[in-house]
mmCIF file of C-alpha atoms in Angstrom:
data_model
loop_
_atom_site.group_PDB
_atom_site.id
_atom_site.type_symbol
_atom_site.label_atom_id
_atom_site.label_comp_id
_atom_site.label_asym_id
_atom_site.label_seq_id
_atom_site.Cartn_x
_atom_site.Cartn_y
_atom_site.Cartn_z
ATOM 1 C CA MET J 25 28.619 147.199 -52.810
ATOM 2 C CA ASN J 26 28.325 150.682 -51.537
ATOM 3 C CA VAL J 27 29.765 153.109 -53.925
ATOM 4 C CA ASP J 28 28.814 156.024 -54.265
ATOM 5 C CA ALA J 29 26.407 157.223 -57.108
ATOM 6 C CA SER J 30 28.329 159.854 -58.153
ATOM 7 C CA ARG J 31 31.135 158.290 -59.107
ATOM 8 C CA GLN J 32 29.533 155.176 -60.656
ATOM 9 C CA THR J 33 30.111 155.339 -64.361
ATOM 10 C CA PRO J 34 27.251 155.046 -66.455
ATOM 11 C CA PHE J 35 27.511 152.265 -67.223
ATOM 12 C CA GLU J 36 27.637 151.186 -63.311
ATOM 13 C CA GLN J 37 24.786 153.242 -63.219
ATOM 14 C CA HIS J 38 22.110 152.324 -65.637
ATOM 15 C CA VAL J 39 22.947 148.958 -66.762
ATOM 16 C CA LEU J 40 24.385 147.343 -63.752
ATOM 17 C CA PRO J 41 21.082 147.959 -61.539
ATOM 18 C CA GLU J 42 18.900 146.012 -64.312
ATOM 19 C CA ILE J 43 21.043 142.610 -64.918
ATOM 20 C CA GLU J 44 18.008 140.694 -62.748
ATOM 21 C CA VAL J 45 15.367 142.106 -64.957
ATOM 22 C CA LEU J 46 17.929 140.945 -68.138
ATOM 23 C CA LEU J 47 18.183 137.837 -67.137
ATOM 24 C CA ARG J 48 14.886 137.073 -66.308
ATOM 25 C CA VAL J 49 13.641 138.263 -69.624
ATOM 26 C CA ALA J 50 16.421 136.402 -71.063
ATOM 27 C CA ARG J 51 14.934 133.083 -69.342
ATOM 28 C CA ALA J 52 11.283 134.126 -70.762
ATOM 29 C CA LEU J 53 12.575 134.082 -74.288
ATOM 30 C CA THR J 54 15.396 131.406 -74.371
ATOM 31 C CA ARG J 55 14.474 128.815 -71.759
ATOM 32 C CA ASN J 56 17.182 127.600 -71.278
ATOM 33 C CA ASP J 57 19.498 129.128 -68.265
ATOM 34 C CA ALA J 58 22.699 128.845 -70.245
ATOM 35 C CA ASP J 59 21.007 130.221 -73.020
ATOM 36 C CA ALA J 60 19.758 133.360 -70.580
ATOM 37 C CA GLU J 61 23.379 133.527 -69.148
ATOM 38 C CA ASP J 62 24.898 134.335 -72.355
ATOM 39 C CA LEU J 63 21.924 135.972 -73.937
ATOM 40 C CA VAL J 64 22.527 138.639 -71.063
ATOM 41 C CA GLN J 65 26.377 138.855 -71.309
ATOM 42 C CA ASP J 66 26.553 139.571 -75.078
ATOM 43 C CA THR J 67 23.697 142.912 -73.374
ATOM 44 C CA LEU J 68 26.139 143.840 -71.430
ATOM 45 C CA ILE J 69 28.837 144.104 -73.679
ATOM 46 C CA ARG J 70 26.670 145.834 -76.471
ATOM 47 C CA ALA J 71 25.046 147.935 -73.607
ATOM 48 C CA HIS J 72 28.823 148.346 -72.745
ATOM 49 C CA ASN J 73 29.583 149.421 -76.451
ATOM 50 C CA GLY J 74 27.431 151.778 -76.597
ATOM 51 C CA ILE J 75 27.305 153.786 -73.191
ATOM 52 C CA GLU J 76 28.147 156.473 -74.861
ATOM 53 C CA HIS J 77 25.783 157.236 -77.187
ATOM 54 C CA PHE J 78 22.849 156.863 -74.658
ATOM 55 C CA ASP J 79 20.738 159.402 -73.327
ATOM 56 C CA GLY J 80 20.511 158.230 -69.804
ATOM 57 C CA ARG J 81 16.833 158.331 -69.984
ATOM 58 C CA HIS J 82 14.984 154.461 -69.885
ATOM 59 C CA PRO J 83 17.685 152.655 -69.142
ATOM 60 C CA ARG J 84 15.333 149.776 -69.428
ATOM 61 C CA ALA J 85 13.828 150.277 -72.478
ATOM 62 C CA TRP J 86 17.157 150.584 -74.223
ATOM 63 C CA LEU J 87 18.474 147.326 -72.477
ATOM 64 C CA LEU J 88 15.085 145.599 -74.322
ATOM 65 C CA THR J 89 16.093 146.471 -76.980
ATOM 66 C CA ILE J 90 20.018 145.463 -76.795
ATOM 67 C CA LEU J 91 18.553 142.066 -75.452
ATOM 68 C CA ARG J 92 16.185 141.846 -78.389
ATOM 69 C CA ASN J 93 18.123 142.295 -80.873
ATOM 70 C CA ALA J 94 20.910 140.462 -79.430
ATOM 71 C CA ASN J 95 18.362 137.801 -79.655
ATOM 72 C CA ILE J 96 17.225 138.327 -83.417
ATOM 73 C CA ASN J 97 21.046 137.652 -83.913
ATOM 74 C CA ARG J 98 21.160 134.532 -81.783
ATOM 75 C CA ASN J 99 18.858 132.907 -83.254
ATOM 76 C CA ARG J 100 18.901 133.954 -86.918
ATOM 77 C CA ARG J 101 22.423 131.437 -86.764
ATOM 78 C CA ARG J 102 20.949 129.125 -84.592
ATOM 79 C CA ARG J 103 17.323 128.753 -85.712
ATOM 80 C CA PRO J 104 16.241 131.000 -88.635
ATOM 81 C CA GLU J 105 13.155 129.377 -88.816
ATOM 82 C CA LEU J 106 12.025 131.977 -85.828
ATOM 83 C CA LEU J 107 12.142 135.175 -87.632
ATOM 84 C CA ARG J 108 9.307 134.089 -89.582
ATOM 85 C CA ASP J 109 5.964 136.673 -88.479
ATOM 86 C CA PRO J 110 4.743 134.907 -85.132
ATOM 87 C CA ASP J 111 1.182 135.952 -85.347
ATOM 88 C CA LEU J 112 1.302 134.099 -88.869
ATOM 89 C CA THR J 113 3.440 131.268 -87.314
ATOM 90 C CA PHE J 114 0.488 131.021 -84.769
ATOM 91 C CA ASP J 115 -1.972 131.092 -87.222
ATOM 92 C CA ARG J 116 -0.218 128.397 -89.113
ATOM 93 C CA MET J 117 0.165 126.229 -85.952
ATOM 94 C CA GLY J 118 -3.602 126.687 -84.513
ATOM 95 C CA ARG J 119 -3.784 124.787 -81.554
ATOM 96 C CA ALA J 120 -0.335 124.075 -81.251
ATOM 97 C CA ALA J 121 0.168 120.764 -79.293
ATOM 98 C CA GLY J 122 3.041 120.725 -76.752
ATOM 99 C CA PRO J 123 3.945 117.317 -75.181
ATOM 100 C CA GLU J 124 1.006 116.524 -72.359
ATOM 101 C CA GLN J 125 2.522 116.449 -69.198
ATOM 102 C CA THR J 126 2.101 113.904 -65.963
ATOM 103 C CA ASP J 127 3.018 115.599 -63.134
ATOM 104 C CA ALA J 128 2.789 112.991 -60.298
ATOM 105 C CA PHE J 129 2.302 115.676 -57.063
ATOM 106 C CA VAL J 130 -1.165 117.192 -58.862
ATOM 107 C CA ASP J 131 -2.745 118.495 -56.217
ATOM 108 C CA LEU J 132 -2.631 122.386 -57.017
ATOM 109 C CA GLU J 133 -5.270 121.636 -59.254
ATOM 110 C CA LEU J 134 -5.603 124.813 -60.987
ATOM 111 C CA ASP J 135 -2.023 125.343 -60.873
ATOM 112 C CA ALA J 136 -1.135 123.117 -62.413
ATOM 113 C CA GLU J 137 -3.438 122.922 -65.774
ATOM 114 C CA LEU J 138 -2.492 126.370 -66.056
ATOM 115 C CA VAL J 139 1.028 125.219 -66.304
ATOM 116 C CA ARG J 140 -0.114 122.974 -68.612
ATOM 117 C CA ALA J 141 -2.361 125.034 -71.193
ATOM 118 C CA LEU J 142 0.902 127.493 -71.031
ATOM 119 C CA ASP J 143 3.061 125.358 -72.283
ATOM 120 C CA ARG J 144 -0.123 124.010 -75.226
ATOM 121 C CA LEU J 145 0.616 127.963 -76.291
ATOM 122 C CA ALA J 146 2.118 129.174 -79.320
ATOM 123 C CA GLU J 147 5.476 130.745 -78.291
ATOM 124 C CA PRO J 148 4.755 134.648 -78.964
ATOM 125 C CA PHE J 149 1.245 133.666 -76.737
ATOM 126 C CA ARG J 150 3.474 132.493 -74.221
ATOM 127 C CA LEU J 151 6.298 134.813 -74.332
ATOM 128 C CA VAL J 152 3.688 137.471 -73.387
ATOM 129 C CA ILE J 153 2.192 135.646 -70.599
ATOM 130 C CA ASP J 154 5.367 134.946 -69.344
ATOM 131 C CA LEU J 155 6.786 138.227 -69.641
ATOM 132 C CA VAL J 156 3.726 140.557 -68.961
ATOM 133 C CA ASP J 157 2.135 137.977 -65.854
ATOM 134 C CA ILE J 158 4.927 135.856 -64.241
ATOM 135 C CA GLN J 159 8.436 138.434 -64.621
ATOM 136 C CA GLY J 160 5.905 141.539 -63.973
ATOM 137 C CA LEU J 161 6.811 143.868 -67.097
ATOM 138 C CA SER J 162 4.413 146.108 -68.062
ATOM 139 C CA TYR J 163 3.088 146.526 -71.563
ATOM 140 C CA ALA J 164 5.417 149.545 -72.876
ATOM 141 C CA GLU J 165 8.127 147.268 -71.458
ATOM 142 C CA ALA J 166 6.710 144.007 -73.100
ATOM 143 C CA ALA J 167 6.637 145.553 -75.930
ATOM 144 C CA GLN J 168 10.611 146.910 -76.146
ATOM 145 C CA ALA J 169 11.517 143.030 -74.874
ATOM 146 C CA LEU J 170 9.424 141.391 -78.403
ATOM 147 C CA GLY J 171 10.076 144.642 -80.797
ATOM 148 C CA ILE J 172 6.366 144.912 -81.153
ATOM 149 C CA PRO J 173 3.642 147.573 -80.780
ATOM 150 C CA PRO J 174 2.638 147.838 -76.839
ATOM 151 C CA GLY J 175 -0.945 147.833 -78.014
ATOM 152 C CA THR J 176 -0.247 144.095 -79.894
ATOM 153 C CA VAL J 177 1.177 142.815 -76.506
ATOM 154 C CA MET J 178 -2.066 143.745 -75.387
ATOM 155 C CA SER J 179 -3.789 141.828 -78.057
ATOM 156 C CA ARG J 180 -1.640 138.744 -77.357
ATOM 157 C CA LEU J 181 -1.938 139.060 -74.009
ATOM 158 C CA HIS J 182 -5.679 138.774 -73.842
ATOM 159 C CA ARG J 183 -5.700 135.905 -76.194
ATOM 160 C CA ALA J 184 -3.782 134.169 -74.418
ATOM 161 C CA ARG J 185 -5.396 134.253 -71.519
ATOM 162 C CA GLY J 186 -8.844 134.279 -72.879
ATOM 163 C CA ARG J 187 -7.218 130.767 -73.739
ATOM 164 C CA LEU J 188 -6.096 129.393 -70.202
ATOM 165 C CA ARG J 189 -9.062 130.739 -68.905
ATOM 166 C CA ARG J 190 -11.084 128.618 -71.903
ATOM 167 C CA ARG J 191 -8.521 125.574 -71.099
ATOM 168 C CA LEU J 192 -9.438 125.726 -67.220
ATOM 169 C CA ASP J 193 -13.512 125.857 -68.006
ATOM 170 C CA GLN J 194 -13.228 122.873 -70.599
ATOM 171 C CA THR J 195 -11.537 121.487 -67.171
ATOM 172 C CA GLY J 196 -13.927 123.121 -65.037
ATOM 173 C CA LEU J 197 -11.157 124.235 -62.959
ATOM 174 C CA ALA J 198 -13.434 127.766 -63.668
ATOM 175 C CA PRO J 199 -16.864 128.978 -62.996
ATOM 176 C CA ARG J 200 -18.441 128.756 -66.383
ATOM 177 C CA SER J 201 -19.476 132.129 -67.406
ATOM 178 C CA GLY J 202 -22.625 131.482 -68.193
ATOM 179 C CA LYS J 203 -22.362 132.287 -71.691
ATOM 180 C CA MET N 4 -21.064 136.816 -50.409
ATOM 181 C CA MET N 5 -22.898 139.770 -50.622
ATOM 182 C CA THR N 6 -20.925 141.316 -53.539
ATOM 183 C CA PHE N 7 -22.687 137.917 -54.839
ATOM 184 C CA LEU N 8 -26.256 138.934 -53.658
ATOM 185 C CA ARG N 9 -25.807 142.153 -55.550
ATOM 186 C CA ARG N 10 -24.832 140.709 -58.564
ATOM 187 C CA LEU N 11 -27.780 138.895 -58.701
ATOM 188 C CA ILE N 12 -29.669 142.410 -58.516
ATOM 189 C CA PRO N 13 -29.393 143.930 -62.283
ATOM 190 C CA ARG N 14 -29.085 147.582 -62.591
ATOM 191 C CA PRO N 15 -29.401 149.884 -65.488
ATOM 192 C CA ARG N 16 -27.691 152.298 -64.762
ATOM 193 C CA ASN N 17 -25.066 152.886 -61.416
ATOM 194 C CA ALA N 18 -25.992 155.323 -58.308
ATOM 195 C CA GLN N 19 -24.133 158.461 -59.997
ATOM 196 C CA GLY N 20 -26.215 158.313 -62.829
ATOM 197 C CA GLU N 21 -23.046 158.017 -65.147
ATOM 198 C CA ARG N 22 -23.956 155.821 -68.468
ATOM 199 C CA ALA N 23 -22.698 152.255 -67.418
ATOM 200 C CA LEU N 24 -21.150 149.505 -69.602
ATOM 201 C CA ASP N 25 -22.307 146.983 -70.628
ATOM 202 C CA CYS N 26 -21.094 144.019 -71.233
ATOM 203 C CA VAL N 27 -19.142 143.591 -74.158
ATOM 204 C CA ALA N 28 -17.745 147.244 -73.473
ATOM 205 C CA VAL N 29 -16.374 146.019 -70.080
ATOM 206 C CA GLY N 30 -15.580 142.929 -71.885
ATOM 207 C CA LYS N 31 -13.217 144.936 -74.243
ATOM 208 C CA THR N 32 -11.636 146.742 -71.302
ATOM 209 C CA LEU N 33 -11.315 144.381 -68.101
ATOM 210 C CA GLN N 34 -7.967 142.930 -68.956
ATOM 211 C CA ARG N 35 -6.762 146.650 -69.229
ATOM 212 C CA TYR N 36 -8.941 147.836 -65.984
ATOM 213 C CA LEU N 37 -7.324 144.149 -64.426
ATOM 214 C CA ASP N 38 -3.280 144.685 -65.388
ATOM 215 C CA GLY N 39 -4.545 148.568 -63.923
ATOM 216 C CA ALA N 40 -3.775 150.318 -67.256
ATOM 217 C CA ALA N 41 -7.755 151.720 -67.907
ATOM 218 C CA THR N 42 -7.893 155.558 -66.965
ATOM 219 C CA ALA N 43 -9.614 156.208 -63.408
ATOM 220 C CA GLU N 44 -12.868 156.725 -64.868
ATOM 221 C CA THR N 45 -13.173 153.721 -67.011
ATOM 222 C CA ALA N 46 -11.739 151.892 -64.236
ATOM 223 C CA ALA N 47 -14.218 153.029 -61.951
ATOM 224 C CA LEU N 48 -17.641 152.170 -64.356
ATOM 225 C CA ILE N 49 -15.650 148.692 -64.835
ATOM 226 C CA GLU N 50 -16.004 148.622 -61.019
ATOM 227 C CA ALA N 51 -19.573 149.591 -61.071
ATOM 228 C CA HIS N 52 -20.211 146.710 -63.972
ATOM 229 C CA LEU N 53 -18.610 144.363 -61.959
ATOM 230 C CA GLU N 54 -20.558 145.011 -59.035
ATOM 231 C CA ASP N 55 -24.092 144.438 -60.326
ATOM 232 C CA CYS N 56 -23.392 141.658 -63.236
ATOM 233 C CA LEU N 57 -22.964 138.377 -62.575
ATOM 234 C CA ARG N 58 -21.519 137.216 -65.395
ATOM 235 C CA CYS N 59 -18.891 140.082 -65.884
ATOM 236 C CA GLY N 60 -18.015 139.618 -61.667
ATOM 237 C CA LEU N 61 -17.306 135.664 -62.334
ATOM 238 C CA GLU N 62 -15.118 136.860 -65.305
ATOM 239 C CA ALA N 63 -13.473 138.983 -63.492
ATOM 240 C CA ASP N 64 -12.863 137.044 -60.624
ATOM 241 C CA THR N 65 -11.432 134.187 -62.962
ATOM 242 C CA TYR N 66 -8.867 136.484 -64.635
ATOM 243 C CA ARG N 67 -7.754 137.032 -61.365
ATOM 244 C CA ARG N 68 -7.138 134.168 -60.190
ATOM 245 C CA ILE N 69 -5.839 132.998 -62.860
ATOM 246 C CA LYS N 70 -3.387 135.906 -63.160
ATOM 247 C CA ALA N 71 -2.020 135.569 -59.371
ATOM 248 C CA ALA N 72 -1.412 132.189 -60.187
ATOM 249 C CA LEU N 73 0.670 132.991 -63.141
ATOM 250 C CA ALA N 74 2.575 135.504 -60.816
ATOM 251 C CA SER N 75 3.191 132.721 -57.969
ATOM 252 C CA HIS N 76 5.798 131.100 -61.167
ATOM 253 C CA ARG N 77 7.934 134.109 -60.272
ATOM 254 C CA VAL N 78 10.694 132.763 -58.927
ATOM 255 C CA PRO N 79 13.932 134.921 -59.085
ATOM 256 C CA PRO N 80 16.806 133.811 -61.803
ATOM 257 C CA PRO N 81 19.566 131.655 -60.851
ATOM 258 C CA SER N 82 21.713 133.041 -57.916
ATOM 259 C CA ASP N 83 24.876 131.920 -59.745
ATOM 260 C CA SER N 84 24.297 133.118 -63.086
ATOM 261 C CA LEU N 85 23.172 136.558 -61.388
ATOM 262 C CA GLU N 86 26.375 136.634 -59.667
ATOM 263 C CA ARG N 87 28.005 135.788 -62.720
ATOM 264 C CA LEU N 88 26.879 138.515 -65.073
ATOM 265 C CA ARG N 89 26.775 140.757 -62.175
ATOM 266 C CA ASP N 90 30.809 140.028 -61.663
ATOM 267 C CA PHE N 91 31.165 140.090 -65.735
ATOM 268 C CA GLY N 92 29.178 143.377 -65.681
ATOM 269 C CA LEU N 93 31.378 145.190 -63.190
ATOM 270 C CA GLU N 94 34.522 143.798 -65.176
ATOM 271 C CA LEU N 95 33.081 145.651 -68.167
ATOM 272 C CA ALA N 96 32.637 148.874 -66.238
ATOM 273 C CA ARG N 97 35.698 148.648 -64.762
ATOM 274 C CA SER N 98 37.435 147.835 -68.422
ATOM 275 C CA HIS N 99 38.307 150.817 -71.029
ATOM 276 C CA GLY N 100 38.573 149.228 -74.595
ATOM 277 C CA THR N 101 39.045 145.390 -73.106
ATOM 278 C CA LYS N 102 36.073 142.667 -73.361
ATOM 279 C CA PRO N 103 36.195 140.705 -70.386
ATOM 280 C CA GLY N 104 37.747 137.574 -71.557
ATOM 281 C CA SER N 105 38.744 138.347 -74.331
ATOM 282 C CA GLY N 106 42.667 137.907 -73.637
#
């Protein structure tokens, strides 16, 4: 696809290069490939409709905001309980218990334990780990995708990592901190 | 090994005589530092502390291992899905006022 940049439309120039990041984020948000694809498609349509009002600065941030809003609308239609404040939901849930996974090939112990510990995190905390540590988004980009301040991304991230770390500590996979 | 041994010998202040960070201060800023989000000045102070402090040094190593393990799960999204979305995006880009698949 060798298209002269000067002949590209703003949509081609700003939106098309971000499709992969959008799909990564959508997969983290939905945890379902088909839903993620639908969500990105939704996002592309909204971006296309709004491209005339976009000033051309920070396209990723703009698109992540669109994706987040599209996702909220989808959840509102499908799962209204997800609209609660995630921090309150977390506090209410305490330690969210996920299904115990018994992988037959648990050789990479730390990695396997991490995956298990990640699944046990409450959704808001799993999400920040997924977006920042796995998908490689910056604090600011994750904040755009989640619609929360960067400071909240940081605090959730740090709490989530602390939980993962303690989990590894309990299983003897992390060195004792000497406390 | 040398790093490990250095951490066993506490040094209250760093070589430049700068005000060294204590464990509590490092604990508060360690994650930002590991994410590359600390200022250069703070990063230098944290590095000096991590060299000196066994406990904080091990803590940082553990978080580095966790971050590395998590990053190893970064896989490309399904190529067929990506291809369909790129085609859809191109179709949108070429359309003027009509949406692909809408008619």
